[in-house]
Tab-separated table of C-alpha atoms in Angstrom:
chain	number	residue	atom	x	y	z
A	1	UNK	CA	87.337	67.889	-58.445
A	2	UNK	CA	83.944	67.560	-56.568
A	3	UNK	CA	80.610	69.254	-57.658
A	4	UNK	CA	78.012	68.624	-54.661
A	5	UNK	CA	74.741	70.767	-54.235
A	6	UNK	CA	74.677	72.489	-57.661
A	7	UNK	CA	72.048	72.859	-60.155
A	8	UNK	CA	72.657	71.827	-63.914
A	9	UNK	CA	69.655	72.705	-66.194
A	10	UNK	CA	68.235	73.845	-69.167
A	11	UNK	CA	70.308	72.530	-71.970
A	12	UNK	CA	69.102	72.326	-75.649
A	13	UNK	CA	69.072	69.440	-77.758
A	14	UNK	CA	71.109	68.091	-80.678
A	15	UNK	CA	70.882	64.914	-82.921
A	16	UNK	CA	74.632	63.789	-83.770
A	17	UNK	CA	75.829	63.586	-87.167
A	18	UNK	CA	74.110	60.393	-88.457
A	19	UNK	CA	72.171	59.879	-85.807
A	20	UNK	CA	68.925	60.062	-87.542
A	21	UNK	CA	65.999	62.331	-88.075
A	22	UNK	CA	62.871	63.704	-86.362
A	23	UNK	CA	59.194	62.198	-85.635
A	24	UNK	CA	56.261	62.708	-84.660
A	25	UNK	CA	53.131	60.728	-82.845
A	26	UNK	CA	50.084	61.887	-81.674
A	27	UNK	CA	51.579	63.543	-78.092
A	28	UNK	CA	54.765	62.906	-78.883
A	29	UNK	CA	57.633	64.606	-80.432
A	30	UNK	CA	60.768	62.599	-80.734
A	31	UNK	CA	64.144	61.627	-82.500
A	32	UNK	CA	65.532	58.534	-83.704
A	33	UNK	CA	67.890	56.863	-81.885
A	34	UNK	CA	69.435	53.415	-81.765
A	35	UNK	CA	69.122	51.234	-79.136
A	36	UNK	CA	69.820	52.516	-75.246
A	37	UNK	CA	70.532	55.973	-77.624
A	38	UNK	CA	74.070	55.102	-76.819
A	39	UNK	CA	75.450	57.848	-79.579
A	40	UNK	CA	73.954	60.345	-77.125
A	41	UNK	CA	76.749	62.119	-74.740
A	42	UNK	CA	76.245	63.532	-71.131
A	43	UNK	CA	75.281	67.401	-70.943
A	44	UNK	CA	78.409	67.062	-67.970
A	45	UNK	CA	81.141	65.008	-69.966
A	46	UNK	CA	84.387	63.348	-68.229
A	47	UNK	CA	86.973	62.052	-69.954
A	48	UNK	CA	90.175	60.684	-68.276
A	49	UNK	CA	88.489	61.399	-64.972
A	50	UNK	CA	89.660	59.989	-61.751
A	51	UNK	CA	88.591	60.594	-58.090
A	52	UNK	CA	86.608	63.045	-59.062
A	53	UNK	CA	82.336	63.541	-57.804
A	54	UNK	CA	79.351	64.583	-58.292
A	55	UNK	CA	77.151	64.597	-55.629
A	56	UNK	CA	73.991	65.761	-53.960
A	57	UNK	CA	73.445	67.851	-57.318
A	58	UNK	CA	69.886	68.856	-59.131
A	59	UNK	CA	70.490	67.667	-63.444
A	60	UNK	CA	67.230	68.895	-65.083
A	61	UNK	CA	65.646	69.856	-67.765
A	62	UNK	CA	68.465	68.797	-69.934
A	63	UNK	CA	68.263	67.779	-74.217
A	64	UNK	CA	70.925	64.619	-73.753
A	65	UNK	CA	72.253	62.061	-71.045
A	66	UNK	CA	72.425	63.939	-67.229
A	67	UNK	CA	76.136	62.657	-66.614
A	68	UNK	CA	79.243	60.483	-68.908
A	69	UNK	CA	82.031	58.750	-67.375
A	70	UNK	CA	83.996	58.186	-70.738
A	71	UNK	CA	87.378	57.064	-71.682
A	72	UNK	CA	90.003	56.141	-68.794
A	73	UNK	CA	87.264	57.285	-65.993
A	74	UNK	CA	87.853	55.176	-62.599
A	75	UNK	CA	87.081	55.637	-59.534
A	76	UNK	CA	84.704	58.184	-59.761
A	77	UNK	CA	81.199	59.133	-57.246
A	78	UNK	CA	78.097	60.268	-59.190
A	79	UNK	CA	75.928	59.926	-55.442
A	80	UNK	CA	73.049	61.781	-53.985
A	81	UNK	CA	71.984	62.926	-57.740
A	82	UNK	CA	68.367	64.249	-58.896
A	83	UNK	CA	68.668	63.929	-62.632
A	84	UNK	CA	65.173	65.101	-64.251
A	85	UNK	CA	63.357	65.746	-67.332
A	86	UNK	CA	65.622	64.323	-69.479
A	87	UNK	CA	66.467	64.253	-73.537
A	88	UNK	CA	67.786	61.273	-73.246
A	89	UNK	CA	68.946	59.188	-69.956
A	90	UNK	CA	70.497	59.640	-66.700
A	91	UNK	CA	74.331	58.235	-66.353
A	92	UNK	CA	76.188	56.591	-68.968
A	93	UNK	CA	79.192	54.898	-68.824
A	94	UNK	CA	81.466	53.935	-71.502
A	95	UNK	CA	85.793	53.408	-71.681
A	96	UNK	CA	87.408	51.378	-74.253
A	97	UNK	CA	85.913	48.175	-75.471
A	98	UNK	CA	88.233	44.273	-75.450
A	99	UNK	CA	89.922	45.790	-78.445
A	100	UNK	CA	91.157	49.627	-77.460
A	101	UNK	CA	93.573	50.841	-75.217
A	102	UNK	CA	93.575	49.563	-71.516
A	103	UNK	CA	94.285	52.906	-70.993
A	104	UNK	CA	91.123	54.219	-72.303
A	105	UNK	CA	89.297	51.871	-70.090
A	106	UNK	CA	86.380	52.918	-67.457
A	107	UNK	CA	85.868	51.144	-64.014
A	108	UNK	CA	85.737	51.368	-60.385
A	109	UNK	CA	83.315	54.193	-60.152
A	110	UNK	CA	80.381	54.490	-57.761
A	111	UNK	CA	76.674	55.190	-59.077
A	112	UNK	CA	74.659	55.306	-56.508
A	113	UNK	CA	71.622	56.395	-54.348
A	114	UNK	CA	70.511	58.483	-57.509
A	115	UNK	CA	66.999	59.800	-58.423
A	116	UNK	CA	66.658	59.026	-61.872
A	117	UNK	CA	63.026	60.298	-63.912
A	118	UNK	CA	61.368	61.395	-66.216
A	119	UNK	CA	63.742	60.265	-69.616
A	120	UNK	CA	64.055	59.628	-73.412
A	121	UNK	CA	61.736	62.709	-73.867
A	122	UNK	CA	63.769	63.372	-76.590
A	123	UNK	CA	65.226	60.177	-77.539
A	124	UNK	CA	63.311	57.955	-76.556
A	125	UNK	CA	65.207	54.462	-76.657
A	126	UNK	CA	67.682	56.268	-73.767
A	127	UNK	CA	68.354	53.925	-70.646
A	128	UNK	CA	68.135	55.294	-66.757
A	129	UNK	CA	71.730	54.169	-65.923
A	130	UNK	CA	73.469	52.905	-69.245
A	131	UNK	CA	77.191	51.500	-69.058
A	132	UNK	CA	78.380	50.559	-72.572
A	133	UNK	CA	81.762	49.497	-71.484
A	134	UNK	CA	82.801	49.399	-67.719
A	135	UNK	CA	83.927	47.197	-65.510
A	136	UNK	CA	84.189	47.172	-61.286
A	137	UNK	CA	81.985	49.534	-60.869
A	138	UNK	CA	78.672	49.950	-57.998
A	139	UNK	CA	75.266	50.554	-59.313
A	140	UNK	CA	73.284	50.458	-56.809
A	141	UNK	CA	70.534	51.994	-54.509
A	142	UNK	CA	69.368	54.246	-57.248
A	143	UNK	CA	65.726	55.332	-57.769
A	144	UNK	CA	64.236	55.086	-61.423
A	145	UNK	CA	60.940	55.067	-63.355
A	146	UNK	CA	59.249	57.161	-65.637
A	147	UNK	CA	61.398	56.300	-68.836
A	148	UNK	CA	60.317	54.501	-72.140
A	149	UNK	CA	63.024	52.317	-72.698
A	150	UNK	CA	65.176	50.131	-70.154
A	151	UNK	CA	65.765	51.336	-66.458
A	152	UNK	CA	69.734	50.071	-66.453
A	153	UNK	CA	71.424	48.782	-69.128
A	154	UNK	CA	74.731	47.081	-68.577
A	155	UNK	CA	77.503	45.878	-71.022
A	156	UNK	CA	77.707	46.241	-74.859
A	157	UNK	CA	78.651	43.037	-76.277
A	158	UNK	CA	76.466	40.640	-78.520
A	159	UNK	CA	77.746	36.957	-78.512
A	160	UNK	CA	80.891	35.408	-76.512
A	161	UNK	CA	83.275	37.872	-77.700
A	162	UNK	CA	86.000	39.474	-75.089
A	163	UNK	CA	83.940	41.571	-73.017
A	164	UNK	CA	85.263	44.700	-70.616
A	165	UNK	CA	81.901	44.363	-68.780
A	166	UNK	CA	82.753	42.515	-65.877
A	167	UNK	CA	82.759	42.498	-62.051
A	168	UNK	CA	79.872	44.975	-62.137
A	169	UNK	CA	77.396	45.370	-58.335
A	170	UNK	CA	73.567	46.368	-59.669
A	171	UNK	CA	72.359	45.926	-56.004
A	172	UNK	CA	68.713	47.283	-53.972
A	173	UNK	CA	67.992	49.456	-56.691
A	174	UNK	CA	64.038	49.908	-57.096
A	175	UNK	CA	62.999	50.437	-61.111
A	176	UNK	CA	59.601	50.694	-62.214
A	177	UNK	CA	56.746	52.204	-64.540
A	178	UNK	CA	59.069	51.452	-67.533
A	179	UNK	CA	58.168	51.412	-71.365
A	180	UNK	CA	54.743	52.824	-70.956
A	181	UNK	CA	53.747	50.924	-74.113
A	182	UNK	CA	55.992	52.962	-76.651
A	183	UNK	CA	58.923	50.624	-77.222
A	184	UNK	CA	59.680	46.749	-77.234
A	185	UNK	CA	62.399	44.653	-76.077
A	186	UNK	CA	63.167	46.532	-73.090
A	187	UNK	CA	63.542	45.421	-69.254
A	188	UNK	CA	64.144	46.979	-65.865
A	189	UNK	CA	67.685	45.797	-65.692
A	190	UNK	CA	69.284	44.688	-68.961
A	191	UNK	CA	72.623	42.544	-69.389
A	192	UNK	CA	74.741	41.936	-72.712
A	193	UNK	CA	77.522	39.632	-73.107
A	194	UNK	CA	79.982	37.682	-70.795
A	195	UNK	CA	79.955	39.506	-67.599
A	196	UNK	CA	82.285	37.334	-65.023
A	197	UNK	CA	81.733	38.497	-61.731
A	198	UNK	CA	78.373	40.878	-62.294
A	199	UNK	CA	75.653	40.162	-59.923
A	200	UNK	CA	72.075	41.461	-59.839
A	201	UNK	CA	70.960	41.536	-56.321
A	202	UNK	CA	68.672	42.480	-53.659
A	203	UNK	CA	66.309	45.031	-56.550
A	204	UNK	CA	62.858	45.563	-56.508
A	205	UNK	CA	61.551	45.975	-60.320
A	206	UNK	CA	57.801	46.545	-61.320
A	207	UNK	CA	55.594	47.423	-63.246
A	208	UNK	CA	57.414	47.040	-67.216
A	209	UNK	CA	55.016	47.941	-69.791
A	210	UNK	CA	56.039	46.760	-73.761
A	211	UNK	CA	54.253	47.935	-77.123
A	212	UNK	CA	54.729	44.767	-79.185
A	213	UNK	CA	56.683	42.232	-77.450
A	214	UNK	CA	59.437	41.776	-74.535
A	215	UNK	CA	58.473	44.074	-71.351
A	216	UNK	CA	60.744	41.892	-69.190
A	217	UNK	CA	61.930	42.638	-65.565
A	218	UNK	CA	64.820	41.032	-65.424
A	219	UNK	CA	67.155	40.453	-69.156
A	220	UNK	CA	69.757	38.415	-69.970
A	221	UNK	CA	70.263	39.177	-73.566
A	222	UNK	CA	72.383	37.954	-76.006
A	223	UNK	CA	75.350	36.226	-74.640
A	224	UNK	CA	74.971	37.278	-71.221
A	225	UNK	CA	77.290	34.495	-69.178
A	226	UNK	CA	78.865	34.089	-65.735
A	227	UNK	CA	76.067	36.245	-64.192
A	228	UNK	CA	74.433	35.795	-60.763
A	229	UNK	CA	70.607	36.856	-60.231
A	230	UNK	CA	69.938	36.447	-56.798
A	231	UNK	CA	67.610	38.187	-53.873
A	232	UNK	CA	65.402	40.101	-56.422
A	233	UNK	CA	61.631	40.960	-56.216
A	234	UNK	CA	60.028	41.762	-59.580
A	235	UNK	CA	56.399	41.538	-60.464
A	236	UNK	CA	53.940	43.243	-63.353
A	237	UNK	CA	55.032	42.884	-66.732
A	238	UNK	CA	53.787	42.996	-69.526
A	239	UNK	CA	55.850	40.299	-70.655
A	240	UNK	CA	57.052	37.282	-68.390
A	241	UNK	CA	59.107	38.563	-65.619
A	242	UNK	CA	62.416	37.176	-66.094
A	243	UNK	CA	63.754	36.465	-69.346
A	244	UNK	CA	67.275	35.402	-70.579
A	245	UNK	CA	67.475	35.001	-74.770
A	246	UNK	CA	70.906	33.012	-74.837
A	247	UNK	CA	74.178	32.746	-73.084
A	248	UNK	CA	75.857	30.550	-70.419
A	249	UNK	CA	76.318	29.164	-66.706
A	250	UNK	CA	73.958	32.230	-65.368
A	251	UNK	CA	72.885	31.480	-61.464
A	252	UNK	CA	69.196	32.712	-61.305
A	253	UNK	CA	68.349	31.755	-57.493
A	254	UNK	CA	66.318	32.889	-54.275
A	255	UNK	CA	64.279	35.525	-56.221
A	256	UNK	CA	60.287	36.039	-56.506
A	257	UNK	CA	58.846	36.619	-60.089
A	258	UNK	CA	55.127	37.196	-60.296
A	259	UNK	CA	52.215	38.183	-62.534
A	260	UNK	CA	54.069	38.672	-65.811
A	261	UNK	CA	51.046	38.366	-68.621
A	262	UNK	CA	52.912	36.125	-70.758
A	263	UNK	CA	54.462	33.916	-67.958
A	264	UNK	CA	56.513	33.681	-65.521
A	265	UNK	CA	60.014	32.657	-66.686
A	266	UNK	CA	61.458	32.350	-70.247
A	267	UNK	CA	64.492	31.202	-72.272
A	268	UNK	CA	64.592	32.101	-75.661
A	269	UNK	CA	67.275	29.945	-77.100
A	270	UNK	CA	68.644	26.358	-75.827
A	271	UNK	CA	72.263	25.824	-76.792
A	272	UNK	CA	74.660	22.694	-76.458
A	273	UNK	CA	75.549	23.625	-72.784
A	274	UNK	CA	73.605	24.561	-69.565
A	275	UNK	CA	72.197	28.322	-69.952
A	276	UNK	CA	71.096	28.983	-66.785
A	277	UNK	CA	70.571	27.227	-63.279
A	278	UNK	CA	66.781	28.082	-61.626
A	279	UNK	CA	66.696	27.197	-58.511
A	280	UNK	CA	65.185	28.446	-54.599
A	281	UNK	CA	62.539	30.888	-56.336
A	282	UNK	CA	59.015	31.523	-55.511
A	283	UNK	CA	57.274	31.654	-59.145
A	284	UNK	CA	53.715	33.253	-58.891
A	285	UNK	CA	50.880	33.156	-61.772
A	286	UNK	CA	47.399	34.513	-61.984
A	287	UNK	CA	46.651	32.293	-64.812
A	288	UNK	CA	49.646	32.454	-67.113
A	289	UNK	CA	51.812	30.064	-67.649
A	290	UNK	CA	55.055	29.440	-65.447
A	291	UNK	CA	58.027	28.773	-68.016
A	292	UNK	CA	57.371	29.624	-71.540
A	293	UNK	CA	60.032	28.568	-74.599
A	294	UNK	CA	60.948	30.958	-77.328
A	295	UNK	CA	61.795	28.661	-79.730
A	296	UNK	CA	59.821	25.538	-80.308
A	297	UNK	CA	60.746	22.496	-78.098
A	298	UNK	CA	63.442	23.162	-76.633
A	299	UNK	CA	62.388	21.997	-73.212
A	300	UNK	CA	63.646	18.381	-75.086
A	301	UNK	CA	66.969	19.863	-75.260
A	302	UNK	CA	67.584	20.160	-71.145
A	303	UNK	CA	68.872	23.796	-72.158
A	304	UNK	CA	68.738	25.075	-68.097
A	305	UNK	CA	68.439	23.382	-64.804
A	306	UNK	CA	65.285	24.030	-62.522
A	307	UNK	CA	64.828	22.425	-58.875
A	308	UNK	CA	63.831	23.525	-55.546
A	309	UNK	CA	61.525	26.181	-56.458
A	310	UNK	CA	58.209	26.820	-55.043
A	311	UNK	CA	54.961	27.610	-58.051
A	312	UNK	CA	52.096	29.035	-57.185
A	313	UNK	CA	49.182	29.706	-59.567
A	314	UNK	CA	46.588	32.287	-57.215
A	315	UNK	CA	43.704	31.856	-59.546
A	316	UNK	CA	43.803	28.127	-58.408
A	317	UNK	CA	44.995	26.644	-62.050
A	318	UNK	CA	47.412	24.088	-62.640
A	319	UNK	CA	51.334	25.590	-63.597
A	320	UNK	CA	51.826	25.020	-67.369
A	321	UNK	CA	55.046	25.442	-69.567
A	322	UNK	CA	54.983	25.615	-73.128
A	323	UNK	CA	55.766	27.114	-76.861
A	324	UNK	CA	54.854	30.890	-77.355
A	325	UNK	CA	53.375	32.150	-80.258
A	326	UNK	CA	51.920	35.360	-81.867
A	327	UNK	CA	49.808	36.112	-84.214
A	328	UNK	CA	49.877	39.345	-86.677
A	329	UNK	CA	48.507	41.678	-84.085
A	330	UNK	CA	51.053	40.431	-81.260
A	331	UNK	CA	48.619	38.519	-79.237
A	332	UNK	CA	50.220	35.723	-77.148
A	333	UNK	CA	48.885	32.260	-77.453
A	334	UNK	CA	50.769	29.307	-76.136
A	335	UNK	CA	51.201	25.295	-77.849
A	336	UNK	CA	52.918	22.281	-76.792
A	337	UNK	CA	52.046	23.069	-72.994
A	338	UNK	CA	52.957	20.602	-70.751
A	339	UNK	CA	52.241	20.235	-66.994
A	340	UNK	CA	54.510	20.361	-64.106
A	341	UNK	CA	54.181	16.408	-64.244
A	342	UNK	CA	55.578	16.279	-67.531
A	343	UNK	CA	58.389	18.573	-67.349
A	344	UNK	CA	59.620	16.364	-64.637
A	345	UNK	CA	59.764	13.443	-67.092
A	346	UNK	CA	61.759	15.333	-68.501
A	347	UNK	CA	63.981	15.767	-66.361
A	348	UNK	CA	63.161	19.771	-64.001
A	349	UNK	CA	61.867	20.479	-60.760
A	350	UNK	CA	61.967	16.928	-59.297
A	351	UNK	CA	61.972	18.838	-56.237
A	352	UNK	CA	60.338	21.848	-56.612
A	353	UNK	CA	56.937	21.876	-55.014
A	354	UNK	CA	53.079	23.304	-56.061
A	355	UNK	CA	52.012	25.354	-52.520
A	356	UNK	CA	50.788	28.463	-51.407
A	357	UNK	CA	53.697	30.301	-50.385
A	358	UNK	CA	51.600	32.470	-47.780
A	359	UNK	CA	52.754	35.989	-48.838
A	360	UNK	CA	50.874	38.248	-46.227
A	361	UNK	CA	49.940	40.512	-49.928
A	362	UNK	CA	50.566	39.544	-52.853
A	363	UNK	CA	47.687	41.348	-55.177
A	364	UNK	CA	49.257	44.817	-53.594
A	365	UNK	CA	52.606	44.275	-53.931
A	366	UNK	CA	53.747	43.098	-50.597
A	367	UNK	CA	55.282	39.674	-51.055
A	368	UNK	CA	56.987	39.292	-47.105
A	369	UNK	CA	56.547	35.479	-46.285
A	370	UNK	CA	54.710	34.671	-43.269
A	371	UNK	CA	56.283	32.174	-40.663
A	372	UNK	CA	54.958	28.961	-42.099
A	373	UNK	CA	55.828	29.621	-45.473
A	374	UNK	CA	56.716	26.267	-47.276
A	375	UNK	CA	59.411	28.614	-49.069
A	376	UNK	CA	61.450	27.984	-46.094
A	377	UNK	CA	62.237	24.094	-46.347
A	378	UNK	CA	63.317	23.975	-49.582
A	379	UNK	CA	65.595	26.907	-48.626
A	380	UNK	CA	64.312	30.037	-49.530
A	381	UNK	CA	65.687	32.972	-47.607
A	382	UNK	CA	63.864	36.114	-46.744
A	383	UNK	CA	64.405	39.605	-49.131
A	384	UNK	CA	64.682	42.621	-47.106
A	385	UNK	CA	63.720	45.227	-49.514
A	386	UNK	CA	64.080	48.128	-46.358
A	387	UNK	CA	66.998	49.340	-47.725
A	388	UNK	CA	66.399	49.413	-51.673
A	389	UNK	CA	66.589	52.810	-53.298
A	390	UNK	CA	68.368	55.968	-52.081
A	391	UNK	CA	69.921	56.314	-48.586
A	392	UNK	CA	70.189	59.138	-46.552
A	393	UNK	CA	73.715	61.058	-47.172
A	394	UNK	CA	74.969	59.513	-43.348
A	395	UNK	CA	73.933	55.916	-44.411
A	396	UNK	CA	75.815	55.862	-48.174
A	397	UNK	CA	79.295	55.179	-45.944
């Protein structure tokens, strides 16, 4: 079956059994949800679906999710979509977990060059591209902002535990103007569990805007393993702009990450084996700090690896790294800083450098590196961010 150049629209809304009741704020009308409002089905609903698409078609105005892939869906094309005005979010994904039928598993399909906007009007903890439990499967070249919660959301797993997430392509898609200070703990792209063989490459993600705390770009929640973050631009948040909680063996490399408020780069949680390796990226302040701990001292407990990167600080002040804190009213204060000096003492960045990286702009967004960038001889490779976001329909092949 294939739906392409169809309008969907004007569905009502319904809260599942359980699922909560309704609030109000000042502006705002709204229904509980849980987090990523994964309870919350697709106004089009697949279920055993194979080689079937949706594509070039108008999803608007809707109460719930725009589109679900759910049990035994593979090999599917949601491409080409405008999904708009939104109850909830725009795709979700979710098969079988570790523990269910193989059968009842969902993989292999192909999200892509979507226009995603305008969500969780309803509910608002929904995600722009959620997949719960899914595995193979290409998200990539979409378009999304305007949503209060996280712009993609991928796997569904807290810990170590068996995880069906896996193998997973979120590539050049451009996310931004998410949050909009309503919710906390959010990012642009979000990760759960052990994901062998997921990479997060080549987006462009701005502009994340928390209530209380964590407006991250990039997040590698709990458990998150095995994942490479690589090629990525991300810059305005309200929180540092990369952040990983716990998990294992995660490649972070060749990305920029500027002007997060809070800092730069964070780990949460430093466990008995090597968390993350952050090497060959360009790290810019405007007077925060560069890497910030979540949990006191754990710096002293080598819980990541960090060399070859290039830190820049444009309001001309020296890089620091240190504790977070916050008070009652969630202001951010820092303790137990420590200079770049230091942190090689103990052990990071012995050869990162401190240098301009001559971005030709910076302050408005444009972070191409001119020719004598020092990027380049501690290997840094270029980002070409031409292609991120939808594609015409003749360059999707």
């Amino acid at each position: 079956l294939s739906f392409k150049g169809l309008s969907f629209a004007h569905t009502d809304w319904v809260q599942p059994k359980g699922g909560g009741e309704r609030f109000e704020r000042p502006g705002i009308d709204f229904a509980a949800a849980p987090q990523a409002a994964f309870h919350i089905p697709g106004v089009i609903y697949m279920r055993g679906a194979r080689y079937c698409a949706i594509e070039d078609c108008r999803i608007e105005r809707i109460g719930w999710y725009g589109v679900e892939l759910s049990e035994g869906c593979l090999s599917n094309r949601i491409v080409g979509n405008t999904i708009a005005d939104m109850g909830a979010g725009g795709i979700k994904l979710d098969g079988a977990d570790a523990d269910g039928p193989v059968l009842s598993r969902t993989g292999n399909n192909r999200i892509t060059d979507n226009h995603i906007h305008g969500g969780g009007r309803i509910f608002h903890s929904a995600c722009g591209i959620l997949s719960v439990h899914s595995f193979g499967s290409s998200i990539s070249h979409n378009h999304i902002h305007d949503l209060y919660y996280t712009g993609i959301s991928c796997g569904w797993v807290w810990g170590y535990a068996e995880n069906v997430s896996k193998d997973n392509r979120i590539e050049k898609n451009h996310i931004h103007d998410i949050g909009h200070g309503l919710l906390s703990d959010m990012g642009g792209i979000y990760t759960l569990g052990v994901q062998p063989g997921t990479v997060i490459r080549g987006n462009l993600v701005h502009d994340i805007e928390k209530c209380n705390y964590g407006g991250w770009a990039i997040y590698p929640d709990e458990g998150s393993s095995h994942i490479i973050i690589e090629n990525n631009v991300c810059f305005r948040t309200t929180s540092q702009v990369f952040h990983q909680h716990y998990g294992r063996e995660n490649i972070v490399r060749n990305n920029i990450f500027a002007f997060g408020r809070e800092g730069q780069a964070s780990l949460s949680r430093a466990e008995g084996h090597n968390s993350l390796t952050f090497e060959k990226n360009l790290v810019i302040a405007d007077g925060q700090p560069i890497f910030v701990a979540g949990y006191a001292g754990h710096f002293d407990k080598k819980g990541f690896y960090s060399d070859l990167n290039l830190f820049w600080d444009v309001s001309g002040g020296e890089p620091l790294s240190g504790n977070q804190r916050f008070d009652e009213q969630a202001n951010f204060s820092l303790d137990d800083t420590r200079s770049i000096g230091d942190m090689r003492q103990l052990g990071y960045d012995l050869h990162s450098i401190y240098a301009d990286p001559r971005l030709v702009g910076a302050a408005g967004g444009d972070f191409t590196l001119k020719e004598d960038s020092p990027a380049f001889a501690l290997g840094f490779k270029p980002i070409d961010l031409s292609d991120v976001g939808p594609r015409s329909a003749a360059d999707r092949q």
